[in-house]
JSON list of C-alpha atoms in Angstrom, two decimals:
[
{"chain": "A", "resi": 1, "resn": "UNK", "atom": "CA", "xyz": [122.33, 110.14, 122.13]},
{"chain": "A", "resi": 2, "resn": "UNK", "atom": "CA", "xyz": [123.76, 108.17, 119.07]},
{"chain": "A", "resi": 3, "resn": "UNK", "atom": "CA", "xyz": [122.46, 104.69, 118.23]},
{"chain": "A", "resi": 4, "resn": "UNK", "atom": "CA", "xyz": [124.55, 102.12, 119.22]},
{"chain": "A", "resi": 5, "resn": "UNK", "atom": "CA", "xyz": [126.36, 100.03, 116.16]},
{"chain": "A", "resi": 6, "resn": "UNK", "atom": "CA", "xyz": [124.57, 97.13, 115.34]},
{"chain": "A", "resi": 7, "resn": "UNK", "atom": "CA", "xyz": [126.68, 93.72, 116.32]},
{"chain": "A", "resi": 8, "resn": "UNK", "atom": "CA", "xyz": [129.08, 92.64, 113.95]},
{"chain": "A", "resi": 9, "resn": "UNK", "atom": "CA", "xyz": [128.27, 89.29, 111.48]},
{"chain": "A", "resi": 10, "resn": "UNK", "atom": "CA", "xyz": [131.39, 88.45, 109.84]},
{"chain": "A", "resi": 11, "resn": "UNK", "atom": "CA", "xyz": [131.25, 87.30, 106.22]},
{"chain": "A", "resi": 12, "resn": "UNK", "atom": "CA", "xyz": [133.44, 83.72, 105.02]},
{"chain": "A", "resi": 13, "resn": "UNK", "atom": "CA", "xyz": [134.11, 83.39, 101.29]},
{"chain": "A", "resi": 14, "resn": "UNK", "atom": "CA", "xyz": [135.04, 80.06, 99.92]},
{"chain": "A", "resi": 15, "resn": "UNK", "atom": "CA", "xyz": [136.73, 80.18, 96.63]},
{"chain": "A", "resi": 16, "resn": "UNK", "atom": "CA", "xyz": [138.78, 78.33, 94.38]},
{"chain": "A", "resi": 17, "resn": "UNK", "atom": "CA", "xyz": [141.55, 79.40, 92.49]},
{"chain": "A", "resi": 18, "resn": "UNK", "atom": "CA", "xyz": [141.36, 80.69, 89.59]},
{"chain": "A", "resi": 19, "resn": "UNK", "atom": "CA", "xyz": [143.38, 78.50, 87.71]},
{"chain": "A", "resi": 20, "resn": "UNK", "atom": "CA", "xyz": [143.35, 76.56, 83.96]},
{"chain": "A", "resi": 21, "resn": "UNK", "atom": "CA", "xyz": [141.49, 73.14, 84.34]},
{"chain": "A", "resi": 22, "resn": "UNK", "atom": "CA", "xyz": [141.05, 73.76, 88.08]},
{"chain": "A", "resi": 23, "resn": "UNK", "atom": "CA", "xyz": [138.10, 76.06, 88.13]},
{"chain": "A", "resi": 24, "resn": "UNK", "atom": "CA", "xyz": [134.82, 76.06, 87.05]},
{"chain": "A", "resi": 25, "resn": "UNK", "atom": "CA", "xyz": [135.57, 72.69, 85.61]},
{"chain": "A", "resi": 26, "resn": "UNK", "atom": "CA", "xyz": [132.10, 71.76, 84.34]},
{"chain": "A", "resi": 27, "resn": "UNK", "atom": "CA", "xyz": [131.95, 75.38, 81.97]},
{"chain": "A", "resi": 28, "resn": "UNK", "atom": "CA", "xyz": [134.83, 74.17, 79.96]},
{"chain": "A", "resi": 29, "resn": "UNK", "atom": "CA", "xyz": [133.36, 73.03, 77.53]},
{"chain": "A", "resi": 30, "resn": "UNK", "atom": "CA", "xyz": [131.68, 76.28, 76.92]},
{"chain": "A", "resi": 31, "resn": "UNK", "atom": "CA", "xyz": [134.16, 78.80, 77.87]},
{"chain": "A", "resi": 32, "resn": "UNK", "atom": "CA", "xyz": [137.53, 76.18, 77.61]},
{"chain": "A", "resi": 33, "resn": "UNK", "atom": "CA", "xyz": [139.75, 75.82, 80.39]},
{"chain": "A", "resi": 34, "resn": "UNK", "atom": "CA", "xyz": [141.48, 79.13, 80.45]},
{"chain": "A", "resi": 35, "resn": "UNK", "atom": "CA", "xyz": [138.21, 81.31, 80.33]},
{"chain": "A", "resi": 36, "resn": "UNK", "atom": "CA", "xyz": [136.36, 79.13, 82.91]},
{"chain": "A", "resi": 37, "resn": "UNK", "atom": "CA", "xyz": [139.68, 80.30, 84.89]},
{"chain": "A", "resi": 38, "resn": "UNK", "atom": "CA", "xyz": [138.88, 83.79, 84.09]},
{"chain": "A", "resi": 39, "resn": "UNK", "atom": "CA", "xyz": [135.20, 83.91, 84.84]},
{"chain": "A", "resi": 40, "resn": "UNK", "atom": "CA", "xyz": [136.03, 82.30, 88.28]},
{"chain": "A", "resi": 41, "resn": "UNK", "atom": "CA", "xyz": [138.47, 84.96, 88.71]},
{"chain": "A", "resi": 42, "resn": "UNK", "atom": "CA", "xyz": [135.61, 87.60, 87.96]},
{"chain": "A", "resi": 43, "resn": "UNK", "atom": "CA", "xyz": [132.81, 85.82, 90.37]},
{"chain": "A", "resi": 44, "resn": "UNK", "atom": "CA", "xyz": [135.29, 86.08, 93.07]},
{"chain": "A", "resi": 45, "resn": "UNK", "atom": "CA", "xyz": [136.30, 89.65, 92.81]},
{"chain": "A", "resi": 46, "resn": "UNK", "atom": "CA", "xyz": [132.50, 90.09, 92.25]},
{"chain": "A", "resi": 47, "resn": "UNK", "atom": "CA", "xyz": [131.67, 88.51, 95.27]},
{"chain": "A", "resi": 48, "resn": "UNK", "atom": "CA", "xyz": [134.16, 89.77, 97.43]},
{"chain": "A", "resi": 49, "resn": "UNK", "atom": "CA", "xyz": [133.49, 93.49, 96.65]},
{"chain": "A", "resi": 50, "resn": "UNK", "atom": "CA", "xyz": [129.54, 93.00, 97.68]},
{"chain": "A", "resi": 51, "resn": "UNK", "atom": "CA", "xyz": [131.13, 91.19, 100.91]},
{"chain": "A", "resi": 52, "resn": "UNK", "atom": "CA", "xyz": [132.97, 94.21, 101.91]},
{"chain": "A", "resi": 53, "resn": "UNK", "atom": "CA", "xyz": [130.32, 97.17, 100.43]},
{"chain": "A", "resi": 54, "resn": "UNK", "atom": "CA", "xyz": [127.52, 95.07, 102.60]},
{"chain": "A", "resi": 55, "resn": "UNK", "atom": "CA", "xyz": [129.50, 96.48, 105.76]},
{"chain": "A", "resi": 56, "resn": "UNK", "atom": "CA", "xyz": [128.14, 93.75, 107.98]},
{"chain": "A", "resi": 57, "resn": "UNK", "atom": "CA", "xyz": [131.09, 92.61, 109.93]},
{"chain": "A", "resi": 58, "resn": "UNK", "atom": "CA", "xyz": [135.23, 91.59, 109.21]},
{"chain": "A", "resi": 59, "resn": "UNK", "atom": "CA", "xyz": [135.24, 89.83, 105.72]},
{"chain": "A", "resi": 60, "resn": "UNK", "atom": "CA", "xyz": [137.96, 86.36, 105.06]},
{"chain": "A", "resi": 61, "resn": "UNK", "atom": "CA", "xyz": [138.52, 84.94, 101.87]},
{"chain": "A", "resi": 62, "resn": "UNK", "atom": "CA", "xyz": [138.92, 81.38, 102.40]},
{"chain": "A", "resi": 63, "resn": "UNK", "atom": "CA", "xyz": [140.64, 80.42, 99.29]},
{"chain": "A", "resi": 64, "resn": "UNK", "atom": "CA", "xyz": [141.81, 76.52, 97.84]},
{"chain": "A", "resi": 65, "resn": "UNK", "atom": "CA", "xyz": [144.14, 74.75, 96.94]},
{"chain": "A", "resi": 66, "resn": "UNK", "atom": "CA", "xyz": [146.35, 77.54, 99.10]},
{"chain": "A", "resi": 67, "resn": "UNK", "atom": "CA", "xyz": [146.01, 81.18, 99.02]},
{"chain": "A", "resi": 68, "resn": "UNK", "atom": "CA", "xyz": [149.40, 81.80, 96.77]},
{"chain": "A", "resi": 69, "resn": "UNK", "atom": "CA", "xyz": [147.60, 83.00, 93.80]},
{"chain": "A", "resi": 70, "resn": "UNK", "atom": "CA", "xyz": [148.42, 86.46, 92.71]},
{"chain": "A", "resi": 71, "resn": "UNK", "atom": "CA", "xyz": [144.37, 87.33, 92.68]},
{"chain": "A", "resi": 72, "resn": "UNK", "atom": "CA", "xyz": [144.05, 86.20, 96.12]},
{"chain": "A", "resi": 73, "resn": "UNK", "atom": "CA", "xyz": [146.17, 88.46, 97.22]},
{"chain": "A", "resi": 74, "resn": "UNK", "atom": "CA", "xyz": [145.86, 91.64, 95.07]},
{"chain": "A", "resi": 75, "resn": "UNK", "atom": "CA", "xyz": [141.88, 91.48, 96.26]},
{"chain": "A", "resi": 76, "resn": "UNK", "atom": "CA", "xyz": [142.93, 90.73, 99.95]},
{"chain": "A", "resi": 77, "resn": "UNK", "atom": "CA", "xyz": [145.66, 94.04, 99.92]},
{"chain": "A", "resi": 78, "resn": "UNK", "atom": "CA", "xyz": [142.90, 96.12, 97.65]},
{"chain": "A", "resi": 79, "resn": "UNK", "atom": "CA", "xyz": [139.56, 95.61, 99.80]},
{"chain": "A", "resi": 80, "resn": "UNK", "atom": "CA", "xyz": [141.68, 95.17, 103.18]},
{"chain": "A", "resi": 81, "resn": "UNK", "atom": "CA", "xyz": [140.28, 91.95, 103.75]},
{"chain": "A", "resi": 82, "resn": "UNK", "atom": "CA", "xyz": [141.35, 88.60, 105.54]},
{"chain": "A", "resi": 83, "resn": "UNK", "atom": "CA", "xyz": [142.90, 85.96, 103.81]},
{"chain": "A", "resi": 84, "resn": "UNK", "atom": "CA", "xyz": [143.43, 81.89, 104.80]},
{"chain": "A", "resi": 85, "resn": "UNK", "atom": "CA", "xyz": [143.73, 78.60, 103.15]},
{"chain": "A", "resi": 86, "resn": "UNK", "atom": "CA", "xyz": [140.53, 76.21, 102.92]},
{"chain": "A", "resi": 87, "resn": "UNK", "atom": "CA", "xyz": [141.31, 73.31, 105.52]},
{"chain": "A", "resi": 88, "resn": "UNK", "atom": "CA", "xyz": [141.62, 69.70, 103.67]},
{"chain": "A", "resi": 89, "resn": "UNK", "atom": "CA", "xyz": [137.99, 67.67, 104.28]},
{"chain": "A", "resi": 90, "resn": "UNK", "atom": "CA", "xyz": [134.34, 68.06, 102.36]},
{"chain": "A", "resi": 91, "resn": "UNK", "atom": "CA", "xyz": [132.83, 70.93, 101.61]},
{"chain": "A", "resi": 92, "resn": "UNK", "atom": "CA", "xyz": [130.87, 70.92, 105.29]},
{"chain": "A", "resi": 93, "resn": "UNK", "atom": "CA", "xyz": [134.17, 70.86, 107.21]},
{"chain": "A", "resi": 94, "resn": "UNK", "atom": "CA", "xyz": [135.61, 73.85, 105.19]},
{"chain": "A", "resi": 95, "resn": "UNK", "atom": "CA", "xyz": [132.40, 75.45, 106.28]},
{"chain": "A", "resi": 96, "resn": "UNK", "atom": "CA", "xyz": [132.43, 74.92, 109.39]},
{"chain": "A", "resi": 97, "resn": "UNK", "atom": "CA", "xyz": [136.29, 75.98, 110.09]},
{"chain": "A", "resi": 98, "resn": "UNK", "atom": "CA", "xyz": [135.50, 79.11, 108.12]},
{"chain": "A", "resi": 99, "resn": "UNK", "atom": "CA", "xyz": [132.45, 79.55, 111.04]},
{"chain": "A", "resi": 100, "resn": "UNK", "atom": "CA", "xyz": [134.74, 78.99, 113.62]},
{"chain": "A", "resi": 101, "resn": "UNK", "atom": "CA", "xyz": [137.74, 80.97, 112.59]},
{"chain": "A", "resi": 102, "resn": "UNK", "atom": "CA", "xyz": [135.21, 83.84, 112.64]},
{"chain": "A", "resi": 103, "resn": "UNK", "atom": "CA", "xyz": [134.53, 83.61, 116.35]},
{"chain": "A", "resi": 104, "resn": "UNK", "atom": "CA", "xyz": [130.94, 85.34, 115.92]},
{"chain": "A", "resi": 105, "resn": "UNK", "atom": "CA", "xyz": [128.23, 85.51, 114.05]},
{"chain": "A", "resi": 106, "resn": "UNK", "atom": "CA", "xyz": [129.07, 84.58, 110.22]},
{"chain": "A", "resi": 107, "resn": "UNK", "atom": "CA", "xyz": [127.70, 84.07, 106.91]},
{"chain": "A", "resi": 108, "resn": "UNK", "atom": "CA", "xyz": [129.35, 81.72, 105.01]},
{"chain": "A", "resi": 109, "resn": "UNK", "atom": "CA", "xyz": [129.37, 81.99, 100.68]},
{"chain": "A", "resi": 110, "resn": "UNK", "atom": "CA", "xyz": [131.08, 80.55, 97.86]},
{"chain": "A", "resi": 111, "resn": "UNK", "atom": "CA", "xyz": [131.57, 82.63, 94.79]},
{"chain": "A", "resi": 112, "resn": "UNK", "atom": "CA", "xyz": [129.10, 81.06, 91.87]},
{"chain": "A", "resi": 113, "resn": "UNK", "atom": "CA", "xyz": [125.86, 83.66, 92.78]},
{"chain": "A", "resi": 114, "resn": "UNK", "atom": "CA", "xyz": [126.32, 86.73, 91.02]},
{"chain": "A", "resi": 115, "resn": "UNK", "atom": "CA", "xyz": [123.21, 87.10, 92.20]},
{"chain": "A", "resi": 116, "resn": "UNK", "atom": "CA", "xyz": [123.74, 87.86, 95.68]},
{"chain": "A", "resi": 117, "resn": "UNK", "atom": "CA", "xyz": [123.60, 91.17, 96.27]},
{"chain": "A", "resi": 118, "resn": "UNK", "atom": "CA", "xyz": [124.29, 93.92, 99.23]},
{"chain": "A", "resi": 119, "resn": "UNK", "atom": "CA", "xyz": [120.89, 93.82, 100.25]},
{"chain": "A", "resi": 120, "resn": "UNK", "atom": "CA", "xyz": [120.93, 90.05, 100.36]},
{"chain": "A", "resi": 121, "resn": "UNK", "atom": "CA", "xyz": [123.69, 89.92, 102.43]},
{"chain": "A", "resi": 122, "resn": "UNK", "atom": "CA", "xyz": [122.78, 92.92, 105.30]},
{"chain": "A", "resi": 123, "resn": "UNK", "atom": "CA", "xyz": [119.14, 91.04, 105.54]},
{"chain": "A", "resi": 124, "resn": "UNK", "atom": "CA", "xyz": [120.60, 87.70, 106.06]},
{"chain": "A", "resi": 125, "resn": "UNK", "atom": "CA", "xyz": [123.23, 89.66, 108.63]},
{"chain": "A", "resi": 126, "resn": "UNK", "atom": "CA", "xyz": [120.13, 90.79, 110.46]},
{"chain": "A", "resi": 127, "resn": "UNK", "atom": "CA", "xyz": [118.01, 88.10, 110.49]},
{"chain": "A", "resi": 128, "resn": "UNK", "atom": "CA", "xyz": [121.11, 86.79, 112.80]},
{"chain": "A", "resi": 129, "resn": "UNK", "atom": "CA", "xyz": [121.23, 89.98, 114.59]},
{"chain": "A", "resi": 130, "resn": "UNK", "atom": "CA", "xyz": [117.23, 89.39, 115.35]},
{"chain": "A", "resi": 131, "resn": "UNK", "atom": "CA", "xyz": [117.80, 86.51, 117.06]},
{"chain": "A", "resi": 132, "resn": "UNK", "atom": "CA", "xyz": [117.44, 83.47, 113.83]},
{"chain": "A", "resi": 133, "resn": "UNK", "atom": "CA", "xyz": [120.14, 80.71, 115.09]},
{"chain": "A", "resi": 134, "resn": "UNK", "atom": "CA", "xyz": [120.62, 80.21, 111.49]},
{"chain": "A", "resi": 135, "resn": "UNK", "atom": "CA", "xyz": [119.44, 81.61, 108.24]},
{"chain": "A", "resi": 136, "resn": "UNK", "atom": "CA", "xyz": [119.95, 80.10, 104.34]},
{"chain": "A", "resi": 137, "resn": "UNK", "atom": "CA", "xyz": [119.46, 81.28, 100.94]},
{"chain": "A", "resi": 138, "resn": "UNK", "atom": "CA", "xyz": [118.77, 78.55, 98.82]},
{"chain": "A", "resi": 139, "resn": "UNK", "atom": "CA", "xyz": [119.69, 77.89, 95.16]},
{"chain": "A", "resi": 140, "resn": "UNK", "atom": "CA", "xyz": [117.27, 76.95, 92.63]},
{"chain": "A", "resi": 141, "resn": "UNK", "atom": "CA", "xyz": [119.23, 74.02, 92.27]},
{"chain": "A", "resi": 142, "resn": "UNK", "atom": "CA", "xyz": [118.89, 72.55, 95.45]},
{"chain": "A", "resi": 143, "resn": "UNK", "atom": "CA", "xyz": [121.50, 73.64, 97.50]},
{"chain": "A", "resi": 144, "resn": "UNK", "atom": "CA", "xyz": [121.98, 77.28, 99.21]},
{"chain": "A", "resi": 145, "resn": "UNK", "atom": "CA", "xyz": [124.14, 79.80, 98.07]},
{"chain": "A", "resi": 146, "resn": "UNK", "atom": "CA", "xyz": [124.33, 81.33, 101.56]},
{"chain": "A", "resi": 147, "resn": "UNK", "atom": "CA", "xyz": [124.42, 79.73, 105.13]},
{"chain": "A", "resi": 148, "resn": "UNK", "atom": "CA", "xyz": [124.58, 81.60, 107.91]},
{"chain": "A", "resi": 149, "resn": "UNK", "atom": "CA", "xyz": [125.22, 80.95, 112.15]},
{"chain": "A", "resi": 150, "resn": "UNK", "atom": "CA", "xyz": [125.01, 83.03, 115.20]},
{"chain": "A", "resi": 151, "resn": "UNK", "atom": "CA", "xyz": [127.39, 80.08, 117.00]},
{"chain": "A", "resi": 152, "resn": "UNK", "atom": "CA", "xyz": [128.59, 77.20, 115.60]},
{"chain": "A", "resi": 153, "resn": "UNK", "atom": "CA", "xyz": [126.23, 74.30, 114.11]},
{"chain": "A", "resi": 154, "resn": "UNK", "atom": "CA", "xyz": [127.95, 71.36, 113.44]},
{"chain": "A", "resi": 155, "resn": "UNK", "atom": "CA", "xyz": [124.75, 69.42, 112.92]},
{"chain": "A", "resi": 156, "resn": "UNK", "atom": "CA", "xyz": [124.17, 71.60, 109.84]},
{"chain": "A", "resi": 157, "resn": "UNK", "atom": "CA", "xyz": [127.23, 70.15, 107.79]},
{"chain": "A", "resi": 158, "resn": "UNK", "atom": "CA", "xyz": [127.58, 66.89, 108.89]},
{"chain": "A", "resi": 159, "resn": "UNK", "atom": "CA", "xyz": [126.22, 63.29, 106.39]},
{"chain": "A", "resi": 160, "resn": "UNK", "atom": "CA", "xyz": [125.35, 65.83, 103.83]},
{"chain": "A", "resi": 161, "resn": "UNK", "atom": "CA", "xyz": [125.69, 64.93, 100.05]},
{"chain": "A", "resi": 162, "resn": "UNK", "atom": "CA", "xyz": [127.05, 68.05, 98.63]},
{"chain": "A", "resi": 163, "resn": "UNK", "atom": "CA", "xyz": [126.95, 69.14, 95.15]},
{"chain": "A", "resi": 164, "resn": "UNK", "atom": "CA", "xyz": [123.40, 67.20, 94.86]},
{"chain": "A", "resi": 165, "resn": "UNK", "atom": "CA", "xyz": [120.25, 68.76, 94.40]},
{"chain": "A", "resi": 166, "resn": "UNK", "atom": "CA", "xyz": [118.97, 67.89, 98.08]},
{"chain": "A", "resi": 167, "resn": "UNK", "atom": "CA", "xyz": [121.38, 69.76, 100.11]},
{"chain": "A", "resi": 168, "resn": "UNK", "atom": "CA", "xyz": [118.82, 72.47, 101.34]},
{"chain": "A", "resi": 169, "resn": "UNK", "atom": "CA", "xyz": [116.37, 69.70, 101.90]},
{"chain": "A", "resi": 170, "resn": "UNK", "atom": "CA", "xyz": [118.43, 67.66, 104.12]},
{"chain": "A", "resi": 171, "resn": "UNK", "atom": "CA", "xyz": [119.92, 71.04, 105.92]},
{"chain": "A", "resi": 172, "resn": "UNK", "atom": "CA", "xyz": [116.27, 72.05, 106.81]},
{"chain": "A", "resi": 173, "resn": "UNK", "atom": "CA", "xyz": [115.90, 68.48, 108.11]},
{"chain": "A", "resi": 174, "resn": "UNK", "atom": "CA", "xyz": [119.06, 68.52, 110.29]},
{"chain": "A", "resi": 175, "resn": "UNK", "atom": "CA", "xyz": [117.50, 72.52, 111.43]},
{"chain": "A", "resi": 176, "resn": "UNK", "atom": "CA", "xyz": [114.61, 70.62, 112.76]},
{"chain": "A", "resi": 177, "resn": "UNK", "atom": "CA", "xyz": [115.92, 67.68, 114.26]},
{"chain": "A", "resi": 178, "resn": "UNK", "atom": "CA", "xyz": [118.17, 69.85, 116.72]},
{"chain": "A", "resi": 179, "resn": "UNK", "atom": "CA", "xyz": [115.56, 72.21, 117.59]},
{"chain": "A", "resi": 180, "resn": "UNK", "atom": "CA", "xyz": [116.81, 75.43, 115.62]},
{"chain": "A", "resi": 181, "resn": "UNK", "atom": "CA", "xyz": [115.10, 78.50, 114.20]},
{"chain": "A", "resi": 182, "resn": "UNK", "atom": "CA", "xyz": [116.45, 78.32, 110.60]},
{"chain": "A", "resi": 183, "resn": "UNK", "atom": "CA", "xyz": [115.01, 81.81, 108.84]},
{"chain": "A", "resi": 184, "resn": "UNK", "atom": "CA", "xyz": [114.86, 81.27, 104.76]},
{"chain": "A", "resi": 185, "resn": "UNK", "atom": "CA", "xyz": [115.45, 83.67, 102.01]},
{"chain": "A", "resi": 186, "resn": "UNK", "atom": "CA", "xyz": [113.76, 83.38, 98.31]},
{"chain": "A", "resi": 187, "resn": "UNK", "atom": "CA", "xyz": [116.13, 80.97, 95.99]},
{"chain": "A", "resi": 188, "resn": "UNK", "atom": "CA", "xyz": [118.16, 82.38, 94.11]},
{"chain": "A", "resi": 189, "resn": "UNK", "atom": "CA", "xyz": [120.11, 81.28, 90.70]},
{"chain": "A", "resi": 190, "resn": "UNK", "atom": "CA", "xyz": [124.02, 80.22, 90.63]},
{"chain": "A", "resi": 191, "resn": "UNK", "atom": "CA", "xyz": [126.92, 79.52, 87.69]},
{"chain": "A", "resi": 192, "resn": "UNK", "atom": "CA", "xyz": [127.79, 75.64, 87.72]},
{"chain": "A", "resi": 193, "resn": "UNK", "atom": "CA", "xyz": [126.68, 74.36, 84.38]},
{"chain": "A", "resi": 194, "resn": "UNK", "atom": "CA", "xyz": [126.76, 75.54, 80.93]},
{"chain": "A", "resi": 195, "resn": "UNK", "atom": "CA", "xyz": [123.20, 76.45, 80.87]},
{"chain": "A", "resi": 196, "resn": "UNK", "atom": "CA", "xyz": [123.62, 78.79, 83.57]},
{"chain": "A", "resi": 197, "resn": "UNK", "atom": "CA", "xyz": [125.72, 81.42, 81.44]},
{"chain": "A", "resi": 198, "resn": "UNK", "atom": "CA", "xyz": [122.55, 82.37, 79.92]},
{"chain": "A", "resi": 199, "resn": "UNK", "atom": "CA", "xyz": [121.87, 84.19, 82.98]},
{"chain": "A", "resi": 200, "resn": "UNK", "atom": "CA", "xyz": [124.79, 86.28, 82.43]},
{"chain": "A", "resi": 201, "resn": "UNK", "atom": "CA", "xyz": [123.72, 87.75, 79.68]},
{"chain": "A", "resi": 202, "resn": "UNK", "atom": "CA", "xyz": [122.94, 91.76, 79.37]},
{"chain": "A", "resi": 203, "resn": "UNK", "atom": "CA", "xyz": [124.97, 91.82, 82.62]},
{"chain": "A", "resi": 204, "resn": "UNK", "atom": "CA", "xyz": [127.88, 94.83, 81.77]},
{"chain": "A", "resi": 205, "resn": "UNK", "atom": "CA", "xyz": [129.97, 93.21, 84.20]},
{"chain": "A", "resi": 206, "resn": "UNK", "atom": "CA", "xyz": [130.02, 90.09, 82.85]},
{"chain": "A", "resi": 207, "resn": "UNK", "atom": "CA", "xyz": [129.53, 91.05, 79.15]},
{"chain": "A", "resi": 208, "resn": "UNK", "atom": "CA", "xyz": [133.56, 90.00, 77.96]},
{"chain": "A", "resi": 209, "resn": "UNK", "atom": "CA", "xyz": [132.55, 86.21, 78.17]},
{"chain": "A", "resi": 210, "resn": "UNK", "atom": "CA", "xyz": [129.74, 86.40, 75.53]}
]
């Protein structure tokens, strides 16, 4: 008798476009405006092939200010993937429309965690699967770098400060207060500041912006 396929967990990738001045705004002054532009370029394609190898479920790249940019679509027609426009509202409300455009279980990412890898991906997937009513990977910064829902959580995203360094904090508080089984990951490292290219280094992949 063959094993039955384990239930889908769709994956949500929020990601900026990769464009001059737009992206990766605070690296600038390290990389100027047009190579900040390219490295986002790289951490989404990045990011959006270890969504689709992780096989977990349908994969959407949620993409801002629209989804007209010629990299958004080459990687949506290359890895057969979905692709829609970020909603208008703070970073929790694009969230949670990403969560509930997936009508299932989802993990929702951004792009700056070269980090995240297959494996982190499938065990966050199954920690859903397992019965976890949410799971998070935090980011040594603070705030996560992966949030995941078996149904929607609104309570998760709402009167959070994002882009501070107590996001994960207060999202562990709001886990508690409404009674949920939040399973955590180990923290892992993301790209927002200069600093944080150091951790790029030796990295083949990444090599052409050293």
């Amino acid at each position: 008798m063959s094993r039955a396929s384990p239930e889908p967990v769709a994956i949500a990738i929020l990601a900026r476009a990769p464009v001059a001045g737009f992206a990766k705004t605070r690296l600038i002054p390290e990389l100027g405006a047009h190579g900040a532009a390219v490295l986002q370029e790289a951490l989404t394609e990045h990011t959006a092939r270890k969504a689709v190898a992780a096989a977990t479920g349908p994969v959407t790249l949620w993409g801002t200010p629209d989804i007209t940019h010629a990299s958004f679509r080459a990687l949506a027609t290359a890895l057969r993937i979905g692709l829609c426009r970020q909603p208008d509202g703070d970073l929790g409300a694009r969230m949670m429309a990403a969560g509930r455009a997936a009508g299932r279980p989802v993990l929702v990412i951004g792009t700056d965690c070269p980090a995240l890898t297959v494996a982190h991906l499938t065990d966050a997937a199954q920690a859903l699967r397992a019965g976890s009513e949410a799971c998070a990977i935090p980011a040594e910064d603070g705030g996560y770098v992966l949030i995941g829902m078996r149904t929607q959580q609104p309570a998760l995203f709402e009167g959070i400060a994002w882009g501070g360094p107590a996001v994960m904090a207060a999202t562990r508080a709001r886990a508690a207060r409404a009674k949920l089984t939040l399973r955590e990951f180990p923290a892992l490292w993301d790209i927002d500041r200069p600093a944080d290219l150091e951790r790029l280094r030796g990295s083949e992949e990444f090599a052409r912006f050293f």
